[in-house]
XYZ file of C-alpha atoms in Angstrom:
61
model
C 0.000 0.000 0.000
C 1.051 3.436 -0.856
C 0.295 6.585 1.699
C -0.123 10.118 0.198
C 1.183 11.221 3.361
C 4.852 10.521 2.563
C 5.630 11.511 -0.776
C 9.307 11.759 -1.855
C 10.885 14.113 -4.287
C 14.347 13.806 -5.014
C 16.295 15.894 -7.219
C 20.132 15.698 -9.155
C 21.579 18.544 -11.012
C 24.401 17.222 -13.260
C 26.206 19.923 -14.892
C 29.801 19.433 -17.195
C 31.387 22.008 -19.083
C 32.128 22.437 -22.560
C 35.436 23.274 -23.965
C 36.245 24.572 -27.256
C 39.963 23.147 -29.334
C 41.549 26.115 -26.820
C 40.247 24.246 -23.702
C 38.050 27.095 -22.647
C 35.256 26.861 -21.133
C 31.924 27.769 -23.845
C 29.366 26.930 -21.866
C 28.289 24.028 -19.757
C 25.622 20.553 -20.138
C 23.004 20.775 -17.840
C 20.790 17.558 -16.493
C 17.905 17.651 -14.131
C 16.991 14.458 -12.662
C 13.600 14.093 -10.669
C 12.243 10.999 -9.204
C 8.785 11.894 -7.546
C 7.350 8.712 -5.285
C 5.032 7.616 -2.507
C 6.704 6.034 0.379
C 6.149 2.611 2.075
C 3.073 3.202 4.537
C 3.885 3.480 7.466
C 0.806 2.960 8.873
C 1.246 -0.684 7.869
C 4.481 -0.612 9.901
C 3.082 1.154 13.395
C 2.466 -0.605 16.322
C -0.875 0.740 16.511
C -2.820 3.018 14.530
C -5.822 4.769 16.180
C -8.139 5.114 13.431
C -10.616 7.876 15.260
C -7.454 9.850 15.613
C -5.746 9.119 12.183
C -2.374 8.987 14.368
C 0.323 6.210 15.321
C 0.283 5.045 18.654
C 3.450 4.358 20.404
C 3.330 1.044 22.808
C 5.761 0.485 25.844
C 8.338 2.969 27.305
């Protein structure tokens, strides 16, 4: 199960410069990366999970 609650967004920038036959610097490749995602739920992973309260419920110390 996926929970809207956790969603992920991760981003790379890759960036490389370009050189002309005089090894300067012309300007530059640029890549954007972006991986968007739900997380695991982790209400499936909680001890217990008051429903009335929509909350985790810790158990013990």
């Amino acid at each position: 199960m996926k929970c809207p609650e956790r969603y992920n967004i991760m981003q790379h920038n890759i960036r490389k410069p370009i050189f002309d036959e005089d090894n300067i610097v012309r300007g530059e490749y640029h890549l954007l990366i972006e991986t968007q995602q739900f997380e695991n739920c982790y209400k499936e992973q909680c001890a217990a999970w008051d429903k009335e309260k929509n909350m985790c419920k810790k158990i013990g110390g």
